[in-house]
Coordinates of C-alpha atoms in Angstrom, one line a residue:
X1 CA -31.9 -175.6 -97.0
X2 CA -30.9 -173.8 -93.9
X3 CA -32.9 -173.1 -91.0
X4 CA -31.9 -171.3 -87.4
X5 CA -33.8 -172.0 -85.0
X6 CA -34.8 -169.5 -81.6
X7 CA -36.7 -170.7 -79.2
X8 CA -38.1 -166.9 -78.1
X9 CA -40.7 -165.9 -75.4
X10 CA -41.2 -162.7 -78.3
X11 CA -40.1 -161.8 -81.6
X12 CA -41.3 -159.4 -84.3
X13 CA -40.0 -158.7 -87.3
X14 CA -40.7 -154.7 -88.9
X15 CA -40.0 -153.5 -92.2
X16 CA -39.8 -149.4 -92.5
X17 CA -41.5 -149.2 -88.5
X18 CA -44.5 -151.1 -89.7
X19 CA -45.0 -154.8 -88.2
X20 CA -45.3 -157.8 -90.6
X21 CA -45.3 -160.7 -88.0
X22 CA -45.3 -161.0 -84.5
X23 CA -45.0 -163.6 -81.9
X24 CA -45.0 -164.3 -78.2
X25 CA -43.5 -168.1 -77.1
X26 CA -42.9 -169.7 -80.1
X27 CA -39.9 -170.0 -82.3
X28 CA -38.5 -167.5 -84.8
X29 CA -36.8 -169.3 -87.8
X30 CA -34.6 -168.1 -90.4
X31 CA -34.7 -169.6 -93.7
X32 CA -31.9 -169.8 -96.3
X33 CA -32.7 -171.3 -99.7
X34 CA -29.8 -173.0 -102.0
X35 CA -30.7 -173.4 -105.5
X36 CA -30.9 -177.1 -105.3
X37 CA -33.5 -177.1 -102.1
X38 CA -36.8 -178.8 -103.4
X39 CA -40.1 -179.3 -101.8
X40 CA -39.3 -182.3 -100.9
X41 CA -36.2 -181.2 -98.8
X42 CA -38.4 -178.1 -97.4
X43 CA -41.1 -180.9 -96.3
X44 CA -38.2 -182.6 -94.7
X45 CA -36.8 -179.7 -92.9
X46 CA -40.3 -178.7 -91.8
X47 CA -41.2 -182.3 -90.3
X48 CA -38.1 -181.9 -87.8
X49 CA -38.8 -178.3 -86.8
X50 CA -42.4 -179.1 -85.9
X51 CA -41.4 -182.0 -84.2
X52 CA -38.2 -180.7 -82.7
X53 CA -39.2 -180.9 -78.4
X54 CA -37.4 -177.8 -77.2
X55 CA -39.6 -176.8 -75.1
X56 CA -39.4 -177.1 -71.1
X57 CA -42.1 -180.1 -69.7
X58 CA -43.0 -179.4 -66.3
X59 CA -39.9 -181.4 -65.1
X60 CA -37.7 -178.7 -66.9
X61 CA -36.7 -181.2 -69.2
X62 CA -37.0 -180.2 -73.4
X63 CA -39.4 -182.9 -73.9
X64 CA -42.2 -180.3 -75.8
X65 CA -42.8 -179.7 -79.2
X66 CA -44.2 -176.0 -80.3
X67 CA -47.9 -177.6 -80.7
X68 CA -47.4 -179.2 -77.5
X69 CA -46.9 -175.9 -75.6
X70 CA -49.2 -174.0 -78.2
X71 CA -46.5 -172.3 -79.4
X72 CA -46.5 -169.7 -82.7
X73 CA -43.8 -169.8 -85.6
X74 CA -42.0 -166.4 -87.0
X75 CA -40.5 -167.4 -90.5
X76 CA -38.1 -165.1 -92.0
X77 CA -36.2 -165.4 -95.2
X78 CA -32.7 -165.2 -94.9
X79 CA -30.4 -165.6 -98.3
X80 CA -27.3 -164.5 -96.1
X81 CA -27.5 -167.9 -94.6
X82 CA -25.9 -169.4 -97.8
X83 CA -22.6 -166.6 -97.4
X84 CA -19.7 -168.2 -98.5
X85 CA -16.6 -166.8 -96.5
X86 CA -14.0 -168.8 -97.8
X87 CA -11.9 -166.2 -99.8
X88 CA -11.3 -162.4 -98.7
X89 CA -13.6 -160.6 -96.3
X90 CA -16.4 -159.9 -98.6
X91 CA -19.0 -162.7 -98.3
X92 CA -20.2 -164.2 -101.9
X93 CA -24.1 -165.4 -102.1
X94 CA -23.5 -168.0 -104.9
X95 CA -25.0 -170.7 -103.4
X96 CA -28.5 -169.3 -102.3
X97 CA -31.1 -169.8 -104.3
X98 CA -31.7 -167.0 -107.1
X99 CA -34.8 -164.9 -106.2
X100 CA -37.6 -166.3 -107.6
X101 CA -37.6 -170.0 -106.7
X102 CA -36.2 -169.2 -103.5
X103 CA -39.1 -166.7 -102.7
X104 CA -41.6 -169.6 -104.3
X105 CA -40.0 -172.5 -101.7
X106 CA -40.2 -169.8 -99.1
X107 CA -44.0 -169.0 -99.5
X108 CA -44.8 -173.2 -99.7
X109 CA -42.6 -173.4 -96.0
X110 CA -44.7 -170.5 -94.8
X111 CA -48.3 -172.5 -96.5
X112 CA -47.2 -176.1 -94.9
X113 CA -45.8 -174.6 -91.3
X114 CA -49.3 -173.0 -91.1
X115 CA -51.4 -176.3 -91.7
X116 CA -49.2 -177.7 -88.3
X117 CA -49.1 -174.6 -86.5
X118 CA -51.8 -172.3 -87.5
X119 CA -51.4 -168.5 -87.2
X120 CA -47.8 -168.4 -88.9
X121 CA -46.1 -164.8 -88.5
X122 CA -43.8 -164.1 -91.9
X123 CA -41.5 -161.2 -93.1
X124 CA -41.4 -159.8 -96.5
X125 CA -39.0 -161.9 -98.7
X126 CA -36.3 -159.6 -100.3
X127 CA -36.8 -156.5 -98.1
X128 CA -34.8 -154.7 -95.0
X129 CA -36.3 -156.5 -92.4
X130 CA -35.6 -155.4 -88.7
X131 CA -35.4 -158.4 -86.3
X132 CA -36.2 -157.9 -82.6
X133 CA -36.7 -161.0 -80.2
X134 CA -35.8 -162.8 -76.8
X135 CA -34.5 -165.8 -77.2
X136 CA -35.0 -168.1 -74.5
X137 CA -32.6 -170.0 -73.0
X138 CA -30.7 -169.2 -74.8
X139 CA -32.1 -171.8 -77.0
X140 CA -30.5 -171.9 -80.9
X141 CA -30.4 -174.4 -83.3
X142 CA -29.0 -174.6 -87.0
X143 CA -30.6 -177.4 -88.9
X144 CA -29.0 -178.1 -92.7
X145 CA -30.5 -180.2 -94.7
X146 CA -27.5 -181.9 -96.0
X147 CA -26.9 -182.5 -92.8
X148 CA -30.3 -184.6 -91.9

């Protein structure tokens, strides 16, 4: 499992000009879905990004977590996380999960993120999902499971 994580003062994401999630400070993550991810990783991956303290204290040192600065998540599936560039130009997708248990881990990150940080803004898995957000900082970080 792959997660990038913003740390944004807004983000929204908008599927045909209508709004499915929006947030003001808070963090927008991206999450990609290998076919081997289990709960059990996702529980993993969601410990650390509740946890994470990337947020300024008043010392402007990241000592906060998002709960400490009442903070709101954005989750947003993203399969394209699992491209696979190593031969040609065109990027292969083997390695993300296949739809339906990727969508099913998705919707249990989105269930256990809300029990920590109620209020959880989500996109639609599978659809053309428009992005927009400032990211503050800029503040990014790419957390992979495999690598935790």
């Amino acid at each position: 499992m792959r997660f990038v994580i913003q740390r944004v003062n807004h983000a929204k994401c908008t599927i045909d000009g209508n709004i499915t999630g929006s947030i003001e400070k808070g963090l927008c993550v991206l999450i990609g879905i290998a076919e081997t991810d289990t709960k059990e990783i996702a529980d993993k991956m969601i410990k650390k990004l509740i946890n994470m303290r990337i947020f300024a204290d008043e010392n402007d040192k990241t000592n906060l977590s998002i709960n400490d600065v009442d903070g709101k998540l954005l989750l947003i599936s993203q399969f394209t996380l699992y491209a696979n560039c190593k031969k040609g130009n065109r990027p292969s997708f083997v390695e993300a999960g296949s739809p339906d248990m990727a969508n099913e881990l998705y919707e249990y990150c989105i269930s256990e993120c809300d029990k920590a940080v109620p209020g959880v803004q989500i996109g639609v898995f599978g659809a053309d999902m428009k992005i927009e957000l400032e990211n503050d900082g800029p503040f990014t970080i790419v957390l992979d499971s495999d690598k935790l």
